[in-house]
mmCIF file of C-alpha atoms and ligand atoms in Angstrom:
data_model
loop_
_atom_site.group_PDB
_atom_site.id
_atom_site.type_symbol
_atom_site.label_atom_id
_atom_site.label_comp_id
_atom_site.label_asym_id
_atom_site.label_seq_id
_atom_site.Cartn_x
_atom_site.Cartn_y
_atom_site.Cartn_z
ATOM 1 C CA MET N 109 81.777 122.116 67.821
ATOM 2 C CA GLY N 110 85.121 120.297 67.661
ATOM 3 C CA SER N 111 85.623 117.230 69.786
ATOM 4 C CA THR N 112 88.754 116.379 71.755
ATOM 5 C CA TYR N 113 90.596 113.272 70.583
ATOM 6 C CA GLN N 114 90.879 110.667 73.299
ATOM 7 C CA ALA N 115 93.431 107.899 72.872
ATOM 8 C CA PRO N 116 91.894 104.452 73.449
ATOM 9 C CA SER N 117 92.852 103.100 76.831
ATOM 10 C CA LEU N 118 95.394 100.331 77.227
ATOM 11 C CA LEU N 119 94.198 99.535 80.726
ATOM 12 C CA SER N 120 90.628 100.074 81.803
ATOM 13 C CA VAL N 121 89.612 99.705 85.455
ATOM 14 C CA GLN N 122 85.846 99.944 85.884
ATOM 15 C CA ASN N 123 84.204 100.239 89.310
ATOM 16 C CA VAL N 124 86.640 97.904 91.040
ATOM 17 C CA THR N 125 86.007 97.132 94.704
ATOM 18 C CA LYS N 126 88.044 94.728 96.840
ATOM 19 C CA ARG N 127 87.044 93.954 100.403
ATOM 20 C CA TYR N 128 88.911 92.040 103.076
ATOM 21 C CA GLY N 129 86.133 91.254 105.579
ATOM 22 C CA GLU N 130 84.982 94.593 106.932
ATOM 23 C CA LEU N 131 87.831 96.491 105.297
ATOM 24 C CA THR N 132 87.361 98.002 101.838
ATOM 25 C CA ALA N 133 90.913 98.085 100.443
ATOM 26 C CA VAL N 134 89.788 99.371 97.006
ATOM 27 C CA ASN N 135 86.518 101.235 96.817
ATOM 28 C CA ASP N 136 84.745 101.550 93.459
ATOM 29 C CA MET N 137 87.829 102.689 91.545
ATOM 30 C CA SER N 138 87.633 103.538 87.844
ATOM 31 C CA LEU N 139 90.667 104.512 85.827
ATOM 32 C CA ASP N 140 91.889 104.475 82.236
ATOM 33 C CA ILE N 141 95.558 104.346 81.272
ATOM 34 C CA VAL N 142 96.441 105.455 77.754
ATOM 35 C CA PRO N 143 99.352 104.051 75.729
ATOM 36 C CA GLY N 144 102.689 105.771 76.215
ATOM 37 C CA GLU N 145 102.045 107.507 79.507
ATOM 38 C CA ILE N 146 103.700 107.296 82.897
ATOM 39 C CA PHE N 147 100.917 107.242 85.462
ATOM 40 C CA ALA N 148 101.641 107.572 89.179
ATOM 41 C CA LEU N 149 99.249 106.237 91.803
ATOM 42 C CA LEU N 150 100.138 108.396 94.761
ATOM 43 C CA GLY N 151 98.915 107.676 98.266
ATOM 44 C CA PRO N 152 99.923 106.977 101.866
ATOM 45 C CA ASN N 153 100.599 103.471 103.262
ATOM 46 C CA GLY N 154 97.542 101.262 103.164
ATOM 47 C CA ALA N 155 95.731 103.413 100.588
ATOM 48 C CA GLY N 156 95.034 100.382 98.360
ATOM 49 C CA LYS N 157 97.670 100.825 95.648
ATOM 50 C CA THR N 158 99.184 97.319 95.866
ATOM 51 C CA THR N 159 95.722 95.755 96.120
ATOM 52 C CA LEU N 160 94.643 97.452 92.885
ATOM 53 C CA ILE N 161 97.808 96.222 91.140
ATOM 54 C CA GLY N 162 97.085 92.729 92.484
ATOM 55 C CA CYS N 163 93.620 92.820 90.869
ATOM 56 C CA ILE N 164 95.062 93.985 87.532
ATOM 57 C CA CYS N 165 97.981 91.538 87.465
ATOM 58 C CA GLY N 166 96.028 88.462 88.512
ATOM 59 C CA MET N 167 97.254 87.879 92.077
ATOM 60 C CA ILE N 168 93.792 88.829 93.316
ATOM 61 C CA THR N 169 90.876 87.380 91.353
ATOM 62 C CA ARG N 170 87.961 87.899 93.724
ATOM 63 C CA PHE N 171 86.901 91.504 93.304
ATOM 64 C CA ASP N 172 83.856 93.394 92.062
ATOM 65 C CA GLY N 173 84.000 95.370 88.814
ATOM 66 C CA ASN N 174 85.875 94.820 85.574
ATOM 67 C CA ILE N 175 89.438 95.260 84.384
ATOM 68 C CA THR N 176 90.609 94.962 80.797
ATOM 69 C CA VAL N 177 94.060 95.218 79.227
ATOM 70 C CA ALA N 178 94.024 96.051 75.503
ATOM 71 C CA GLY N 179 90.332 95.137 75.588
ATOM 72 C CA PHE N 180 90.857 91.667 77.176
ATOM 73 C CA ASP N 181 89.375 90.812 80.550
ATOM 74 C CA VAL N 182 92.040 90.110 83.190
ATOM 75 C CA ARG N 183 90.070 87.185 84.642
ATOM 76 C CA ASP N 184 88.522 85.637 81.509
ATOM 77 C CA ASP N 185 91.661 86.089 79.404
ATOM 78 C CA TYR N 186 94.233 85.827 82.172
ATOM 79 C CA ARG N 187 96.983 84.173 80.128
ATOM 80 C CA LEU N 188 96.750 86.773 77.426
ATOM 81 C CA THR N 189 96.574 89.837 79.686
ATOM 82 C CA ARG N 190 99.370 88.536 81.912
ATOM 83 C CA ARG N 191 101.517 88.262 78.786
ATOM 84 C CA LEU N 192 100.888 91.960 78.079
ATOM 85 C CA ILE N 193 101.838 93.047 81.598
ATOM 86 C CA GLY N 194 105.188 93.282 83.368
ATOM 87 C CA LEU N 195 105.254 93.625 87.142
ATOM 88 C CA VAL N 196 108.067 94.777 89.375
ATOM 89 C CA PRO N 197 106.761 94.028 92.868
ATOM 90 C CA GLN N 198 107.771 95.843 96.054
ATOM 91 C CA GLU N 199 109.752 92.875 97.334
ATOM 92 C CA LEU N 200 112.787 91.516 95.462
ATOM 93 C CA ASN N 201 111.609 88.073 94.381
ATOM 94 C CA TYR N 202 114.142 85.822 92.743
ATOM 95 C CA ASP N 203 116.095 82.807 93.876
ATOM 96 C CA SER N 204 119.412 84.082 95.179
ATOM 97 C CA ALA N 205 121.097 80.782 94.211
ATOM 98 C CA PHE N 206 120.857 81.893 90.544
ATOM 99 C CA THR N 207 123.211 84.003 88.494
ATOM 100 C CA VAL N 208 121.984 87.233 86.922
ATOM 101 C CA ARG N 209 121.871 85.532 83.503
ATOM 102 C CA ASP N 210 119.925 82.543 84.919
ATOM 103 C CA VAL N 211 117.262 84.875 86.321
ATOM 104 C CA LEU N 212 116.726 86.551 82.946
ATOM 105 C CA GLU N 213 116.810 83.276 80.965
ATOM 106 C CA TYR N 214 114.367 81.571 83.287
ATOM 107 C CA GLN N 215 111.983 84.537 83.387
ATOM 108 C CA GLY N 216 112.132 85.029 79.628
ATOM 109 C CA GLY N 217 110.737 81.547 79.124
ATOM 110 C CA TYR N 218 107.941 82.019 81.618
ATOM 111 C CA PHE N 219 105.367 83.597 79.310
ATOM 112 C CA SER N 220 106.815 82.742 75.907
ATOM 113 C CA ALA N 221 109.534 80.700 74.199
ATOM 114 C CA PRO N 222 112.900 80.729 76.015
ATOM 115 C CA PRO N 223 114.801 83.897 75.145
ATOM 116 C CA THR N 224 117.696 83.847 72.698
ATOM 117 C CA PRO N 225 121.181 84.545 74.103
ATOM 118 C CA ASP N 226 121.080 87.813 72.130
ATOM 119 C CA LYS N 227 117.945 88.915 73.926
ATOM 120 C CA VAL N 228 119.488 88.153 77.332
ATOM 121 C CA ASN N 229 122.702 89.970 76.389
ATOM 122 C CA GLU N 230 120.736 92.970 75.142
ATOM 123 C CA MET N 231 118.913 93.253 78.483
ATOM 124 C CA LEU N 232 122.149 92.785 80.443
ATOM 125 C CA GLU N 233 123.674 95.669 78.483
ATOM 126 C CA ARG N 234 120.639 97.882 78.694
ATOM 127 C CA PHE N 235 120.418 97.522 82.463
ATOM 128 C CA SER N 236 124.192 97.845 83.010
ATOM 129 C CA LEU N 237 124.436 94.291 84.337
ATOM 130 C CA ALA N 238 126.700 92.763 81.658
ATOM 131 C CA ASP N 239 129.781 92.601 83.856
ATOM 132 C CA LYS N 240 127.772 90.863 86.592
ATOM 133 C CA ALA N 241 126.013 88.402 84.246
ATOM 134 C CA ASP N 242 127.605 85.232 85.611
ATOM 135 C CA ARG N 243 127.746 86.340 89.217
ATOM 136 C CA ASN N 244 125.420 85.006 91.831
ATOM 137 C CA THR N 245 122.585 87.467 92.516
ATOM 138 C CA ARG N 246 123.439 87.419 96.229
ATOM 139 C CA GLY N 247 126.466 89.610 95.556
ATOM 140 C CA LEU N 248 124.595 92.418 93.776
ATOM 141 C CA SER N 249 124.280 95.904 95.225
ATOM 142 C CA GLY N 250 120.832 97.311 96.011
ATOM 143 C CA GLY N 251 120.765 99.289 92.760
ATOM 144 C CA MET N 252 121.789 96.268 90.668
ATOM 145 C CA LYS N 253 119.093 94.155 92.325
ATOM 146 C CA ARG N 254 116.445 96.744 91.449
ATOM 147 C CA ARG N 255 117.689 96.941 87.855
ATOM 148 C CA LEU N 256 117.625 93.153 87.619
ATOM 149 C CA MET N 257 114.017 93.160 88.836
ATOM 150 C CA ILE N 258 113.043 95.619 86.099
ATOM 151 C CA ALA N 259 114.980 93.684 83.430
ATOM 152 C CA LYS N 260 113.302 90.463 84.604
ATOM 153 C CA ALA N 261 109.835 92.040 84.320
ATOM 154 C CA LEU N 262 110.633 93.163 80.767
ATOM 155 C CA MET N 263 111.965 89.851 79.412
ATOM 156 C CA HIS N 264 108.692 88.981 77.688
ATOM 157 C CA ASP N 265 108.364 92.487 76.148
ATOM 158 C CA PRO N 266 105.223 93.600 77.987
ATOM 159 C CA VAL N 267 103.418 96.698 76.720
ATOM 160 C CA LEU N 268 102.358 97.773 80.204
ATOM 161 C CA LEU N 269 104.764 97.807 83.139
ATOM 162 C CA PHE N 270 103.777 98.123 86.801
ATOM 163 C CA LEU N 271 106.360 99.368 89.245
ATOM 164 C CA ASP N 272 105.133 98.963 92.809
ATOM 165 C CA GLU N 273 107.036 101.426 94.989
ATOM 166 C CA PRO N 274 110.119 101.285 92.743
ATOM 167 C CA THR N 275 112.312 103.382 94.999
ATOM 168 C CA ALA N 276 111.005 102.645 98.505
ATOM 169 C CA GLY N 277 113.939 102.785 100.885
ATOM 170 C CA VAL N 278 116.607 103.554 98.261
ATOM 171 C CA ASP N 279 119.034 106.450 98.576
ATOM 172 C CA VAL N 280 118.707 109.655 96.571
ATOM 173 C CA GLU N 281 121.437 108.810 94.053
ATOM 174 C CA LEU N 282 120.018 105.388 93.243
ATOM 175 C CA ARG N 283 116.534 106.838 93.010
ATOM 176 C CA GLU N 284 117.625 109.289 90.303
ATOM 177 C CA GLU N 285 119.336 106.458 88.425
ATOM 178 C CA LEU N 286 116.155 104.361 88.524
ATOM 179 C CA TRP N 287 114.116 107.359 87.361
ATOM 180 C CA GLU N 288 116.387 107.575 84.321
ATOM 181 C CA PHE N 289 115.702 103.905 83.523
ATOM 182 C CA VAL N 290 111.958 104.519 83.840
ATOM 183 C CA ARG N 291 112.068 107.536 81.499
ATOM 184 C CA ASP N 292 114.121 105.542 79.019
ATOM 185 C CA LEU N 293 111.557 102.733 79.087
ATOM 186 C CA ARG N 294 108.736 105.132 78.360
ATOM 187 C CA ASP N 295 110.745 106.673 75.505
ATOM 188 C CA ARG N 296 111.066 103.177 74.049
ATOM 189 C CA GLY N 297 107.281 102.823 74.061
ATOM 190 C CA THR N 298 106.419 101.023 77.308
ATOM 191 C CA THR N 299 103.412 102.373 79.188
ATOM 192 C CA ILE N 300 104.157 102.630 82.895
ATOM 193 C CA VAL N 301 102.029 102.648 86.025
ATOM 194 C CA LEU N 302 103.941 103.203 89.224
ATOM 195 C CA THR N 303 102.808 103.422 92.796
ATOM 196 C CA THR N 304 104.557 105.664 95.211
ATOM 197 C CA HIS N 305 104.104 107.546 98.424
ATOM 198 C CA TYR N 306 106.917 109.895 97.464
ATOM 199 C CA ILE N 307 105.401 113.024 95.964
ATOM 200 C CA GLU N 308 108.763 113.927 94.502
ATOM 201 C CA GLU N 309 108.724 110.748 92.465
ATOM 202 C CA ALA N 310 105.340 111.546 90.927
ATOM 203 C CA GLU N 311 106.461 115.111 90.282
ATOM 204 C CA ALA N 312 109.667 113.956 88.583
ATOM 205 C CA LEU N 313 108.216 111.174 86.438
ATOM 206 C CA ALA N 314 104.484 111.180 85.950
ATOM 207 C CA ASP N 315 102.475 112.535 83.039
ATOM 208 C CA ARG N 316 99.314 111.974 85.084
ATOM 209 C CA VAL N 317 98.764 111.453 88.775
ATOM 210 C CA GLY N 318 96.000 109.595 90.614
ATOM 211 C CA ILE N 319 95.668 110.400 94.314
ATOM 212 C CA VAL N 320 94.490 107.489 96.475
ATOM 213 C CA ASN N 321 93.474 107.411 100.115
ATOM 214 C CA PHE N 322 91.565 104.771 102.105
ATOM 215 C CA GLY N 323 90.817 102.820 98.929
ATOM 216 C CA ASN N 324 89.338 105.827 97.144
ATOM 217 C CA LEU N 325 90.719 107.388 93.996
ATOM 218 C CA LEU N 326 90.240 111.012 95.002
ATOM 219 C CA ARG N 327 91.572 112.806 91.949
ATOM 220 C CA VAL N 328 93.093 111.933 88.567
ATOM 221 C CA ALA N 329 94.706 114.710 86.552
ATOM 222 C CA PRO N 330 97.684 115.517 84.381
ATOM 223 C CA ARG N 331 100.463 116.618 86.720
ATOM 224 C CA GLU N 332 100.487 120.180 85.347
ATOM 225 C CA VAL N 333 96.700 120.526 85.644
ATOM 226 C CA LEU N 334 96.841 119.382 89.248
ATOM 227 C CA MET N 335 99.520 121.925 89.960
ATOM 228 C CA GLU N 336 97.723 124.694 88.091
ATOM 229 C CA SER N 337 94.282 124.122 89.555
ATOM 230 C CA LEU N 338 95.384 123.683 93.153
ATOM 231 C CA GLY N 339 98.767 125.291 93.179
ATOM 232 C CA HIS N 340 99.324 128.982 93.075
ATOM 233 C CA ARG N 341 102.240 131.254 92.420
ATOM 234 C CA SER N 342 103.443 134.030 94.655
ATOM 235 C CA VAL N 343 106.104 136.669 94.345
ATOM 236 C CA GLU N 344 107.982 137.913 97.379
ATOM 237 C CA VAL N 345 109.409 141.426 97.100
ATOM 238 C CA ARG N 346 111.868 142.672 99.684
ATOM 239 C CA LEU N 347 112.430 146.423 99.844
ATOM 240 C CA HIS N 348 115.394 148.408 101.145
ATOM 241 C CA GLU N 349 113.069 150.486 103.311
ATOM 242 C CA ALA N 350 109.871 149.967 105.329
ATOM 243 C CA ILE N 351 106.618 149.600 103.392
ATOM 244 C CA PRO N 352 104.641 152.901 103.571
ATOM 245 C CA ALA N 353 101.506 152.573 105.711
ATOM 246 C CA ASP N 354 98.987 153.183 102.923
ATOM 247 C CA PHE N 355 100.768 151.272 100.122
ATOM 248 C CA ILE N 356 98.818 147.984 100.348
ATOM 249 C CA ALA N 357 95.472 149.833 100.589
ATOM 250 C CA GLN N 358 96.297 151.722 97.388
ATOM 251 C CA MET N 359 96.987 148.469 95.572
ATOM 252 C CA ASP N 360 93.623 146.908 96.354
ATOM 253 C CA ALA N 361 93.316 145.405 92.847
ATOM 254 C CA LEU N 362 96.185 143.063 93.708
ATOM 255 C CA ASN N 363 96.172 140.204 96.209
ATOM 256 C CA LEU N 364 98.981 141.683 98.243
ATOM 257 C CA GLU N 365 99.974 141.145 101.871
ATOM 258 C CA LYS N 366 102.646 142.401 104.204
ATOM 259 C CA ALA N 367 104.988 139.502 105.026
ATOM 260 C CA GLY N 368 107.387 141.620 107.131
ATOM 261 C CA PRO N 369 108.192 145.318 107.729
ATOM 262 C CA LYS N 370 110.057 145.461 104.391
ATOM 263 C CA THR N 371 108.565 142.418 102.636
ATOM 264 C CA LEU N 372 105.516 142.173 100.395
ATOM 265 C CA MET N 373 103.913 138.945 99.207
ATOM 266 C CA LEU N 374 101.926 139.044 95.980
ATOM 267 C CA HIS N 375 99.587 136.067 95.405
ATOM 268 C CA ILE N 376 98.889 135.377 91.755
ATOM 269 C CA ASP N 377 95.955 133.605 90.182
ATOM 270 C CA ARG N 378 96.895 131.846 86.918
ATOM 271 C CA ARG N 379 93.943 133.536 85.167
ATOM 272 C CA GLU N 380 95.319 136.966 86.066
ATOM 273 C CA GLU N 381 98.642 136.030 84.530
ATOM 274 C CA ASP N 382 96.979 134.911 81.305
ATOM 275 C CA ALA N 383 94.834 138.087 80.990
ATOM 276 C CA PRO N 384 95.963 140.654 78.381
ATOM 277 C CA GLY N 385 97.930 143.698 79.554
ATOM 278 C CA PRO N 386 100.505 144.068 82.317
ATOM 279 C CA GLY N 387 100.408 141.171 84.782
ATOM 280 C CA PRO N 388 100.202 141.552 88.574
ATOM 281 C CA THR N 389 103.981 141.383 89.077
ATOM 282 C CA ASP N 390 104.503 144.073 86.474
ATOM 283 C CA ARG N 391 101.858 146.294 88.099
ATOM 284 C CA LEU N 392 103.350 145.871 91.566
ATOM 285 C CA LEU N 393 106.904 146.632 90.438
ATOM 286 C CA ARG N 394 105.749 149.736 88.556
ATOM 287 C CA ALA N 395 103.817 150.977 91.613
ATOM 288 C CA LEU N 396 106.862 150.471 93.837
ATOM 289 C CA PHE N 397 108.994 152.364 91.339
ATOM 290 C CA ASP N 398 106.436 155.221 91.102
ATOM 291 C CA ALA N 399 106.351 155.445 94.911
ATOM 292 C CA GLY N 400 110.137 155.870 94.882
ATOM 293 C CA LEU N 401 110.746 152.621 96.770
ATOM 294 C CA SER N 402 113.828 150.564 95.946
ATOM 295 C CA ILE N 403 113.830 146.802 95.697
ATOM 296 C CA GLU N 404 116.412 144.592 97.409
ATOM 297 C CA ARG N 405 115.262 141.290 95.871
ATOM 298 C CA VAL N 406 112.359 139.515 94.165
ATOM 299 C CA ASP N 407 111.674 135.766 94.609
ATOM 300 C CA GLY N 408 109.035 133.628 92.904
ATOM 301 C CA HIS N 409 107.339 130.705 94.662
ATOM 302 C CA GLN N 410 105.215 127.870 93.230
ATOM 303 C CA THR N 411 103.092 125.468 95.302
ATOM 304 C CA SER N 412 104.656 122.022 95.029
ATOM 305 C CA LEU N 413 102.820 118.822 94.236
ATOM 306 C CA GLU N 414 103.674 117.854 97.812
ATOM 307 C CA SER N 415 101.504 120.558 99.336
ATOM 308 C CA ILE N 416 98.733 119.906 96.793
ATOM 309 C CA PHE N 417 98.789 116.224 97.758
ATOM 310 C CA ARG N 418 98.637 117.131 101.425
ATOM 311 C CA GLN N 419 95.703 119.483 100.798
ATOM 312 C CA ILE N 420 93.710 116.748 99.034
ATOM 313 C CA ILE N 421 94.567 113.978 101.514
ATOM 314 C CA GLU N 422 93.942 116.194 104.532
ATOM 315 C CA GLN N 423 90.539 117.258 103.186
ATOM 316 C CA ASP N 424 89.728 113.566 102.710
ATOM 317 C CA ASN N 425 91.092 112.556 106.111
ATOM 318 C CA SER N 426 89.022 115.206 107.849
ATOM 319 C CA LYS N 427 85.989 113.168 106.726
ATOM 320 C CA THR N 428 87.509 109.892 107.974
ATOM 321 C CA PRO N 429 88.669 108.968 111.489
ATOM 322 C CA ASP N 430 91.940 107.003 112.039
ATOM 323 C CA ALA N 431 93.630 108.588 109.056
ATOM 324 C CA PRO N 432 96.988 107.072 108.050
ATOM 325 C CA GLN N 433 100.210 109.085 108.069
ATOM 326 C CA ILE N 434 101.364 110.866 104.945
ATOM 327 C CA HIS N 435 104.968 110.009 104.139
ATOM 328 C CA PRO N 436 107.212 112.930 103.331
ATOM 329 C CA SER N 437 109.793 112.570 100.570
ATOM 330 C CA PRO N 438 112.910 110.861 101.962
ATOM 331 C CA GLU N 439 115.019 114.000 102.016
ATOM 332 C CA ALA N 440 112.208 116.383 102.951
ATOM 333 C CA PRO N 441 112.910 118.315 106.148
HETATM 334 N N1 LIG B 1354 95.558 89.982 102.214
HETATM 335 C C1 LIG B 1354 95.035 90.953 102.955
HETATM 336 N N2 LIG B 1354 94.197 90.673 103.957
HETATM 337 C C2 LIG B 1354 93.642 91.652 104.702
HETATM 338 N N3 LIG B 1354 93.869 92.974 104.525
HETATM 339 C C3 LIG B 1354 94.710 93.323 103.531
HETATM 340 C C4 LIG B 1354 95.341 92.332 102.706
HETATM 341 N N4 LIG B 1354 96.116 92.987 101.800
HETATM 342 C C5 LIG B 1354 95.991 94.307 102.071
HETATM 343 N N5 LIG B 1354 95.144 94.506 103.104
HETATM 344 C C6 LIG B 1354 94.733 95.812 103.650
HETATM 345 O O1 LIG B 1354 94.202 96.567 102.582
HETATM 346 C C7 LIG B 1354 94.559 97.946 102.709
HETATM 347 C C8 LIG B 1354 95.282 98.402 101.451
HETATM 348 O O2 LIG B 1354 96.572 97.766 101.430
HETATM 349 P P1 LIG B 1354 97.586 97.970 100.224
HETATM 350 O O3 LIG B 1354 98.758 97.090 100.481
HETATM 351 O O4 LIG B 1354 96.851 97.808 98.957
HETATM 352 O O5 LIG B 1354 97.989 99.504 100.392
HETATM 353 P P2 LIG B 1354 99.143 100.318 99.676
HETATM 354 O O6 LIG B 1354 98.534 101.598 99.257
HETATM 355 O O7 LIG B 1354 99.782 99.480 98.642
HETATM 356 O O8 LIG B 1354 100.133 100.561 100.878
HETATM 357 P P3 LIG B 1354 101.747 100.547 100.898
HETATM 358 O O9 LIG B 1354 102.148 101.873 100.357
HETATM 359 O O10 LIG B 1354 102.037 100.410 102.353
HETATM 360 O O11 LIG B 1354 102.195 99.383 100.089
HETATM 361 C C9 LIG B 1354 95.404 98.055 103.964
HETATM 362 O O12 LIG B 1354 94.559 98.464 105.015
HETATM 363 C C10 LIG B 1354 95.902 96.642 104.173
HETATM 364 O O13 LIG B 1354 96.124 96.385 105.542
#
């Protein structure tokens, strides 16, 4: 029997619980983050994402359970683990009396020796802030402010970067630009954990997704696995003429339904697609051809991560009264 190689975890969260009085903000969460991945914690407002980050990054120290970064305990070895972590919080937090360069110089010296001018210039270039270096931060656009926050969090070269709601409230164009910066960071070797309530963001960026609701980590899976296990594919076939009355009955080996007088919907299980021999789409198209029916168009559909997320959260909410709202993606209808 061969065994599957498992990369050692960079961050290990073991049975972490955080209560505020009667409220359990984080409920017995366990999670391992491996080096080099982008991990998205996806959940509605109030799910406990920021609280978990607070426990990992040292803003919250009173919690049950254990958290280690590179094997070091975040409470016992706080100085060391904080040095390994970069955090971009939800709120922009720098003194707006400073210039862009001041912010980076000051932050660079926070965990280690003050940065060299070369290091500051490199970060200014990398985050497209060089021409604004000596400007006051008050005059920056929203996108520049976000980039400055990321650059600031990276000044001490952390191995693990937390982005708490990196694109909350930003427009679509800026969001895509920030996604590019995040991908670039990962390609340069930084491991990234981001929180989001935008499914689209997790779908665009994450290697793995953890779904959180009411303090519970409901599911952790590679994005593709989540989509394959819960998502399904369907093929919509529109004919030029009405579907003959007995056609669907004759095709009882396929999961086929009538979606309109001239429209068929074929639901496909991934396992069927992987089986040897002609797949379900092939069989349907052949049968239509043999029956002398002509096809106007064929469209494929794939369940999105958005509907998978909704399925999981709604199942969980049905067990819990006073469920919070699920946020749609900003441009979702
Ligand atoms: N300091 C605090 N005192 C009391 N309750 C708190 C405190 N901080 C957070 N909570 C509560 O804990 C729960 C989890 O909050 P948290 O901010 O972690 O959620 P979140 O998933 O990050 O939400 P959002 O997406 O809105 O940032 C919420 O019910 C929140 O009201």
